[in-house]
GROMACS .gro file of C-alpha atoms in nm:
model
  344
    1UNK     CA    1  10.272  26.250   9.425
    2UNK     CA    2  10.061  25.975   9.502
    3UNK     CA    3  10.312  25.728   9.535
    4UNK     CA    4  10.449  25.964   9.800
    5UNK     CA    5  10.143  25.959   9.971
    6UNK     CA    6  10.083  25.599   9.971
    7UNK     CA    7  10.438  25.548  10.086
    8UNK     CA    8  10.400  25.796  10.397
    9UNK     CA    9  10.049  25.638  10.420
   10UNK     CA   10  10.183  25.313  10.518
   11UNK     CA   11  10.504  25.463  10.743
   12UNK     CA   12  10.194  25.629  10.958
   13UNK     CA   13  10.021  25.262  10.995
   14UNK     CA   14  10.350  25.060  11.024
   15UNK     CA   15  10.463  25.309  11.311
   16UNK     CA   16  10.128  25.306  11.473
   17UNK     CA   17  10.086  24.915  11.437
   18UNK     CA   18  10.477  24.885  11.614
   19UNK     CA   19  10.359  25.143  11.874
   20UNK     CA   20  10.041  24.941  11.968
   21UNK     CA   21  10.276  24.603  11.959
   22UNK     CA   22  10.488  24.770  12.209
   23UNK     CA   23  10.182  24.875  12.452
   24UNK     CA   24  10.060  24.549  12.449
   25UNK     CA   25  10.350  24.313  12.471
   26UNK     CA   26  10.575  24.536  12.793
   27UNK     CA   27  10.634  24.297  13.062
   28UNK     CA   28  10.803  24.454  13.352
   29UNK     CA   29  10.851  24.799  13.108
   30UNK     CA   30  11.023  24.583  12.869
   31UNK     CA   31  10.930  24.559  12.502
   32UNK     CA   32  10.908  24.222  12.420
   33UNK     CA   33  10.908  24.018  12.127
   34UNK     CA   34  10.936  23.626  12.125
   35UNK     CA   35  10.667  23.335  12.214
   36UNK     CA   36  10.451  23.350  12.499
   37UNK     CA   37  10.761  23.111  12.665
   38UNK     CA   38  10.987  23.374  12.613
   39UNK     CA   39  10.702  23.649  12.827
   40UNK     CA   40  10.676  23.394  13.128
   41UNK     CA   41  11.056  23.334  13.116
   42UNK     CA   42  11.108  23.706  13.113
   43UNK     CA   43  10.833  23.785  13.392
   44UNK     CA   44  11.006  23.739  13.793
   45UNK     CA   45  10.647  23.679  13.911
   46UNK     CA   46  10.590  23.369  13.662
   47UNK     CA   47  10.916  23.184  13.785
   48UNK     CA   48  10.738  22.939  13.946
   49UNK     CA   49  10.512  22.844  13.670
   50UNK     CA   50  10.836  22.873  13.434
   51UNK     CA   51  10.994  22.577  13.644
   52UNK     CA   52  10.713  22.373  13.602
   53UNK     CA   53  10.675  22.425  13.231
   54UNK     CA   54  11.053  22.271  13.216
   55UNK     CA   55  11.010  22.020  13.464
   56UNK     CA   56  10.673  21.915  13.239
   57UNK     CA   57  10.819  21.960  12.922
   58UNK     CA   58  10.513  22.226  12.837
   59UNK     CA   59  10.799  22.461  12.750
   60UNK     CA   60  10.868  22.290  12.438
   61UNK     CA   61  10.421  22.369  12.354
   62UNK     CA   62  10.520  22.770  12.510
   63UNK     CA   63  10.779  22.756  12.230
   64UNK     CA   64  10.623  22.582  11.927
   65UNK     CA   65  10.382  22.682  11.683
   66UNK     CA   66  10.071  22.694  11.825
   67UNK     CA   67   9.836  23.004  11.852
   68UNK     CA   68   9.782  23.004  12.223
   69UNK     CA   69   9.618  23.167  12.543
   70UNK     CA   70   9.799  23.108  12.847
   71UNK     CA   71   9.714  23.189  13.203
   72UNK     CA   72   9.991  23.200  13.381
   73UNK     CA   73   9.982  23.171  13.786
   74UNK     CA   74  10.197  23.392  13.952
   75UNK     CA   75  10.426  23.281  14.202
   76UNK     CA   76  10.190  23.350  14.502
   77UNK     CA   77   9.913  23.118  14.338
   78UNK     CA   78  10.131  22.845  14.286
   79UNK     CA   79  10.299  22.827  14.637
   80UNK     CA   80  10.146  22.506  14.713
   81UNK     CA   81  10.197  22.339  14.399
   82UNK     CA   82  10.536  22.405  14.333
   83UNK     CA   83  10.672  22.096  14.479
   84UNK     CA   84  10.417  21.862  14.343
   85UNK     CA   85  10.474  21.534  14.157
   86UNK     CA   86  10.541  21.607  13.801
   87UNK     CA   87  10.151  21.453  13.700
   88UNK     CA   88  10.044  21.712  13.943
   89UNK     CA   89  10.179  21.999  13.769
   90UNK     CA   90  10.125  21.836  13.465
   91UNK     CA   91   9.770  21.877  13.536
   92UNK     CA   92   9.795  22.211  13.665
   93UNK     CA   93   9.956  22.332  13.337
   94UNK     CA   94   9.691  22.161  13.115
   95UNK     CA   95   9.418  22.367  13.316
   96UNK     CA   96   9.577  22.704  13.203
   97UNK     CA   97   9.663  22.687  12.820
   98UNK     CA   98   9.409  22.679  12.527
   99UNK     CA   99   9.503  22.637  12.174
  100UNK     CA  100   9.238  22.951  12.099
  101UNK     CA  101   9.412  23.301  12.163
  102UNK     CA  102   9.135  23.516  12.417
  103UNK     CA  103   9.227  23.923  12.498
  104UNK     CA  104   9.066  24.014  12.819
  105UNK     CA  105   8.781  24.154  12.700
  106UNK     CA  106   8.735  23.808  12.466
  107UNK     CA  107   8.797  23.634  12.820
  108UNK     CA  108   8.521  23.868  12.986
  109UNK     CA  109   8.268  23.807  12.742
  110UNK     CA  110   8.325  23.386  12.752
  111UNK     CA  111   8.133  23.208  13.028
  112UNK     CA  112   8.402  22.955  12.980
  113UNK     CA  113   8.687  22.828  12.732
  114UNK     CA  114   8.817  22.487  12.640
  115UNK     CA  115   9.172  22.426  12.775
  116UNK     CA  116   9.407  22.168  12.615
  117UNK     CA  117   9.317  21.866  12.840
  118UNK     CA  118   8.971  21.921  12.700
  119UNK     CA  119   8.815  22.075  12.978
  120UNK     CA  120   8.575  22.365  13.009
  121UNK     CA  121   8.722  22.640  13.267
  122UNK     CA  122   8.485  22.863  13.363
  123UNK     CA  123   8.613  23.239  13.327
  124UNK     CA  124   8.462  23.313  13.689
  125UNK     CA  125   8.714  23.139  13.887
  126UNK     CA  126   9.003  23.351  13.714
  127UNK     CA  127   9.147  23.647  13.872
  128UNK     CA  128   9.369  23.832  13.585
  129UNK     CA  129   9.615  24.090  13.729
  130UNK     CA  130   9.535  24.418  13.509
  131UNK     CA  131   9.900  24.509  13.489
  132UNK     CA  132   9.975  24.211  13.335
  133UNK     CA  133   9.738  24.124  13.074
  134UNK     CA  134   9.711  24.086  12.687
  135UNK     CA  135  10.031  24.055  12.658
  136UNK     CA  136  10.075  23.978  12.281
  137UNK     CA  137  10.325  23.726  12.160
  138UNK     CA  138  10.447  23.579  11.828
  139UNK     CA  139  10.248  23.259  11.911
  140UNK     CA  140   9.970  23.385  12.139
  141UNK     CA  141   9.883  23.566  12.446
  142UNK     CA  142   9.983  23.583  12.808
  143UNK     CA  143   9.776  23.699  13.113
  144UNK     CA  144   9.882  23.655  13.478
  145UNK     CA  145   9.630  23.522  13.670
  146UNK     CA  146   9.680  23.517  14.031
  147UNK     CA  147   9.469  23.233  14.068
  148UNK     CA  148   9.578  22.877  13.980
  149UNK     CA  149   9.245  22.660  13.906
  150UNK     CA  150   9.237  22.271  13.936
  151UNK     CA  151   9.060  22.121  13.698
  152UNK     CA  152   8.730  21.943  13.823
  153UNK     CA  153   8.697  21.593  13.699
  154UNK     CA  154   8.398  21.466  13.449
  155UNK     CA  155   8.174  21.218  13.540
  156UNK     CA  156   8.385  20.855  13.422
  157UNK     CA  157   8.708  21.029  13.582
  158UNK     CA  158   8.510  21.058  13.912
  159UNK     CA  159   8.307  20.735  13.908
  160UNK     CA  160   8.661  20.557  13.831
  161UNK     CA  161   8.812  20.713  14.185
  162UNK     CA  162   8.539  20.471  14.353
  163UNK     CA  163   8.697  20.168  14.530
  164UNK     CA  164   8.604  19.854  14.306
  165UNK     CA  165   8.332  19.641  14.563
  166UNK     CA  166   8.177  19.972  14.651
  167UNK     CA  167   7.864  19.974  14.399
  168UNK     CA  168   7.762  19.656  14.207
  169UNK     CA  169   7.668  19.879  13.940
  170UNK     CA  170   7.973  20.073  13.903
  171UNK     CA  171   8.181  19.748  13.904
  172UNK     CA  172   7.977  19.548  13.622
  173UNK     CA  173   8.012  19.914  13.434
  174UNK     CA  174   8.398  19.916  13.454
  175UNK     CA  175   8.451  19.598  13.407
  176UNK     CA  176   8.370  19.643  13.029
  177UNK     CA  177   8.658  19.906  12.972
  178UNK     CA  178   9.034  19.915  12.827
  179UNK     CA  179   9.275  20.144  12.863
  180UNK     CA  180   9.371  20.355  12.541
  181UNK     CA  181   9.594  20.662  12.403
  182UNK     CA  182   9.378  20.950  12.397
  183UNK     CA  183   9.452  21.091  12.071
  184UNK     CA  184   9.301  21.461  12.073
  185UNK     CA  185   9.384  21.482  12.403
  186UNK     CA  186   9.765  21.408  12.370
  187UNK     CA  187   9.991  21.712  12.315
  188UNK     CA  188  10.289  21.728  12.103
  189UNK     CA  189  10.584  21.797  12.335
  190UNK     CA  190  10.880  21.755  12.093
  191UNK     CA  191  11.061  21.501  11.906
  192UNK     CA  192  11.273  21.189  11.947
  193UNK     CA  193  11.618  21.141  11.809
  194UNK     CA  194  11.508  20.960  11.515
  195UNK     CA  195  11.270  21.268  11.395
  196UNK     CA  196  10.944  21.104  11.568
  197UNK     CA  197  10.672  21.303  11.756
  198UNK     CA  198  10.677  21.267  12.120
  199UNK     CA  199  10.400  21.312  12.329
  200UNK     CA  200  10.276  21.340  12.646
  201UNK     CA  201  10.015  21.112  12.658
  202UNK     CA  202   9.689  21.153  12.791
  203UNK     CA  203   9.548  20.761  12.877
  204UNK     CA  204   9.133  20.730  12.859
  205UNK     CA  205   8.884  20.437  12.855
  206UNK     CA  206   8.715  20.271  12.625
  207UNK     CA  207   8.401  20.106  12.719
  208UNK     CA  208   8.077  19.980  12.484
  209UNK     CA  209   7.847  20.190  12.763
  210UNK     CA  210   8.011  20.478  12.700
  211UNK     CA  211   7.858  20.438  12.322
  212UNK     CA  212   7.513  20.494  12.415
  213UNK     CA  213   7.617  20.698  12.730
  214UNK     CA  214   7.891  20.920  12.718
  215UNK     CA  215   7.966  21.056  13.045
  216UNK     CA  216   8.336  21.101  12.940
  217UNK     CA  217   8.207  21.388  12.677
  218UNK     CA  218   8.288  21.721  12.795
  219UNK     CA  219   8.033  21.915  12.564
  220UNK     CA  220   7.747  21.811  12.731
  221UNK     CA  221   7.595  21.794  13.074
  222UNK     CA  222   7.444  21.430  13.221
  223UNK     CA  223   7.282  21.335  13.538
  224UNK     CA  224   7.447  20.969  13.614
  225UNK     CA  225   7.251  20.806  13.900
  226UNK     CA  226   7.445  20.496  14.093
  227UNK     CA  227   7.203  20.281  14.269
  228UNK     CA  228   7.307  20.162  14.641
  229UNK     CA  229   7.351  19.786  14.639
  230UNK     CA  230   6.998  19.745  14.770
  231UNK     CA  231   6.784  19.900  14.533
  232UNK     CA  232   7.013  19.794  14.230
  233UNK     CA  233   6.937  19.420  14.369
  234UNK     CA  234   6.599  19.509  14.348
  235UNK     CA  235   6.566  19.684  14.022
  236UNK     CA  236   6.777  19.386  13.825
  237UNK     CA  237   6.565  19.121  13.969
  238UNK     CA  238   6.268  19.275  13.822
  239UNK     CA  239   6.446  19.319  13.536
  240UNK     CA  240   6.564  18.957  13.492
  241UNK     CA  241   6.227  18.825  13.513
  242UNK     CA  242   6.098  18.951  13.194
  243UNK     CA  243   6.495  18.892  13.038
  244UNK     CA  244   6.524  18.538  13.013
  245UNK     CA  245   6.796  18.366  12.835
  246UNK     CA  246   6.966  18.029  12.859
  247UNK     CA  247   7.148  18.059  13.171
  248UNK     CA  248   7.092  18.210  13.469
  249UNK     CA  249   7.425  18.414  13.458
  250UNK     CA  250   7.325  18.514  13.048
  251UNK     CA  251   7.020  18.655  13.195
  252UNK     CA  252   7.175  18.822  13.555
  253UNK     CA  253   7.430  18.998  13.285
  254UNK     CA  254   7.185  19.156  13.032
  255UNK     CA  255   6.954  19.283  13.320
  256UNK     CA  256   7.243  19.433  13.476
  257UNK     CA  257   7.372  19.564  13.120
  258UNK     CA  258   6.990  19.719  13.057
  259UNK     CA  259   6.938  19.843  13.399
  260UNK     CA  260   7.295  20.048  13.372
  261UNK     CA  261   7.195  20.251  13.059
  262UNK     CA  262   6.872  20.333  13.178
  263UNK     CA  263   7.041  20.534  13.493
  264UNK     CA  264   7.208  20.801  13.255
  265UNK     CA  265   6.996  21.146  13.178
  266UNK     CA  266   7.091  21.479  13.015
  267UNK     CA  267   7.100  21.720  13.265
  268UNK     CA  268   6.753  21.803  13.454
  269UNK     CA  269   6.558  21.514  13.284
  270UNK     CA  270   6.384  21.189  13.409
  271UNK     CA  271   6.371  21.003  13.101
  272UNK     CA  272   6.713  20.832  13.055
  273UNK     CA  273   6.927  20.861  12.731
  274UNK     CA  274   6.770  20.491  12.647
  275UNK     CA  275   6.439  20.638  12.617
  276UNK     CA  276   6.299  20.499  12.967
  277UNK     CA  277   6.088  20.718  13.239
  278UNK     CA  278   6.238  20.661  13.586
  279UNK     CA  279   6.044  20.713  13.902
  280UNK     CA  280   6.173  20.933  14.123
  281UNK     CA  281   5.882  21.063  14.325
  282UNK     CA  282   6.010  20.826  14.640
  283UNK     CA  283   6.401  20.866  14.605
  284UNK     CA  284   6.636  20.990  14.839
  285UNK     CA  285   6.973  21.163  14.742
  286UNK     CA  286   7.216  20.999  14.945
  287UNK     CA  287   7.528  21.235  14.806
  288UNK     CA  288   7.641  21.407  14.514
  289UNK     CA  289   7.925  21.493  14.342
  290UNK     CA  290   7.939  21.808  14.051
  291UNK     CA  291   8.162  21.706  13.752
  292UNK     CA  292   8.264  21.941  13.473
  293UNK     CA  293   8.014  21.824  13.286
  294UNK     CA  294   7.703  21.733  13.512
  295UNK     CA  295   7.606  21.550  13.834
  296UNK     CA  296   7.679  21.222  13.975
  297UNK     CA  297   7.401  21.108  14.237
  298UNK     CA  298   7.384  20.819  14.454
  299UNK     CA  299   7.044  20.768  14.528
  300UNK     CA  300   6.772  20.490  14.713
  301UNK     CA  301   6.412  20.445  14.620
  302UNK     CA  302   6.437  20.457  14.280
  303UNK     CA  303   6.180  20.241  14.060
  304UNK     CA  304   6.116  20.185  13.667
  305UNK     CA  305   5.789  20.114  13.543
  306UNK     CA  306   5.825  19.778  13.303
  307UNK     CA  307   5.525  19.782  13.120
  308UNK     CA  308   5.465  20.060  12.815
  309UNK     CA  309   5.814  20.204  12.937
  310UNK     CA  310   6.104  19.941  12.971
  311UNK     CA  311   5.882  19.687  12.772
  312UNK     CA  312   5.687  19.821  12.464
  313UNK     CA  313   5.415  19.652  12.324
  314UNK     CA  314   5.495  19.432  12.048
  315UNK     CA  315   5.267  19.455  11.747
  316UNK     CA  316   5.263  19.129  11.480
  317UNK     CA  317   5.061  19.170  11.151
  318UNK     CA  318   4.833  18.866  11.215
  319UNK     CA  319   4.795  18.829  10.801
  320UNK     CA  320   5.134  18.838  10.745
  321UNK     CA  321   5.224  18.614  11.018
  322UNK     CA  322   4.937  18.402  10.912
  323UNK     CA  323   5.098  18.345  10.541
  324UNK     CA  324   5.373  18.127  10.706
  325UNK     CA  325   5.249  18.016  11.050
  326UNK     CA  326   4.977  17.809  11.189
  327UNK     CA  327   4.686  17.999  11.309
  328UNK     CA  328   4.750  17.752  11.665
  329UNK     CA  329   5.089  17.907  11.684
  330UNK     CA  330   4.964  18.244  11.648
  331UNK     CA  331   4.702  18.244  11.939
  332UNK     CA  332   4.996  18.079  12.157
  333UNK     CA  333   5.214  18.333  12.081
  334UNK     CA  334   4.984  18.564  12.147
  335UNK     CA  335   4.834  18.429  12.474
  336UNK     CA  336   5.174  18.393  12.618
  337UNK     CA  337   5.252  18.800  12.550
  338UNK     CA  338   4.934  18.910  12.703
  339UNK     CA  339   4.987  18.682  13.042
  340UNK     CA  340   5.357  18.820  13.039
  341UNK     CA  341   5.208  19.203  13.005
  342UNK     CA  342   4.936  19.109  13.250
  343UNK     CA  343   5.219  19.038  13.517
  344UNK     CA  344   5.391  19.396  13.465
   0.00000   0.00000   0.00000
């Protein structure tokens, strides 16, 4: 008897479990069942967007795998993009496809997700179509969205769209980087006909700033100030004196490299990521740009304090020092930091 039980037991959930399947994956009426490509394909109103996932190749990600969230654009959203350059619509798709699976009420609840090209999209600027949402698939989930949303572009992508000669700062900064595959970035789109994985592939920069100041990161928010030419001048000059080295190019280049780290903040602070307090009590915001992950602002009238800020006192243990060194040396050594410190 209680085999019989447990047997109609599990009919009852199978049945309901189908019945909720059915609810949630109708497009159009239709009960369907195949990958998320197989609910755009199947919806009239996602043509558009279906054409572009073939032209792209993104069909082939639609139809793999993965456990995804797509928002699809209807055809109304995507009216202007439709005949686009394939890197266009490339970047289009990678806006509206995360390898996370979000219902709407997951979607409702998230200020903003991470989409495949890495990106944060902020769940505000999405309008889902009701009719048309949570529709469940056998590798993720499908909502219309009659918006299409371009993504914005983070602080290095930005920076690099300004002309080379523009800002003497921004040109000794990129002049440091290379060109490289960006591996996380770079989706799998299918395979060659010797078995190898092809991919469409993402290209980023590589750059030893970036190290100590990564303005590419989208996780966190930064505040990147670009000097005009002027003040830059100004600020590396007073840098240089206090910098020398053996040439007067070996010393131009490090007070350059110091002065660019010491321009990078997290978001809504004045001491840089180097550690250094910038004065901005007589600075001007000449314009700004918002990134996806913080502010660029070219500014005027900026100053940094050298002494106890840029330049830290230097301690020596006089007995130690002593053990090796002439007392003579010592008291020249000495005399020589305290006139430099005097002239800060």
């Amino acid at each position: 008897m209680r085999g019989v039980l447990a047997i109609v037991a599990i009919t009852l959930i199978a049945t309901a479990c189908n019945d909720q399947w059915d609810d949630h994956v109708g497009v159009g009426g239709k009960t369907l069942q195949g990958t998320t490509l197989d609910a755009v394909r199947a919806n009239p109103e996602l043509s558009v967007f279906y054409e572009m996932l073939v032209k792209t190749e993104y069909d082939a990600v639609l139809n793999g795998d993965y456990e995804l969230t797509v928002l699809a654009p209807d055809n109304a959203a995507l009216a202007e993009y439709k005949s686009k350059s394939i890197n266009e619509m490339k970047t289009i798709i990678r806006n509206h496809i995360s390898f996370l699976t979000y219902d709407a009420k997951q979607l409702a609840a998230q200020a903003s997700i991470t989409m495949i090209n890495g990106k944060r999209l902020s769940t505000s600027l999405l309008k889902l179509d009701a009719a048309n949402s949570d529709v469940l698939c056998n590798n993720g989930v499908l909502h219309v969205v009659k918006t299409a949303v371009m993504p914005a572009q983070n602080i290095d992508e930005y920076l690099q769209t300004i002309a080379k000669g523009t800002y003497i700062q921004l040109d000794a900064l990129y002049a440091q980087t290379r060109k490289v595959m960006d591996e996380d970035k770079s989706v799998q789109i299918g395979v060659n006909d010797e078995g190898k994985a092809v991919y469409d592939t993402v290209w980023t920069t590589r750059n030893h700033f970036f190290e100590v100041m990564p303005v590419a990161n989208e996780d966190s928010l930064y505040t990147f100030v670009v000097l005009d030419n002027e003040n830059f001048k100004i600020l590396s000059a007073k840098y240089a004196k206090y910098m020398q080295q053996n040439t007067v190019s070996e010393t131009d280049s490090l007070a350059t490299d110091e002065l660019i780290r010491d321009l990078v903040f997290h978001a809504e602070k004045t001491t840089a990521l180097s550690g250094v307090q910038v004065d901005f009590s007589h600075a001007t915001t000449v314009k700004e740009y918002k990134a996806s992950n913080g502010l660029v602002r070219v500014m005027n009238g900026v100053d940094i304090k050298l002494k106890d800020n840029k330049i830290k006192p230097i301690l020596i243990e006089a007995e130690s020092f002593l053990s090796t060194q002439d007392a003579t040396v010592v008291s020249t050594v000495s005399a020589v930091m305290q006139a430099a410190v005097g002239m800060l």
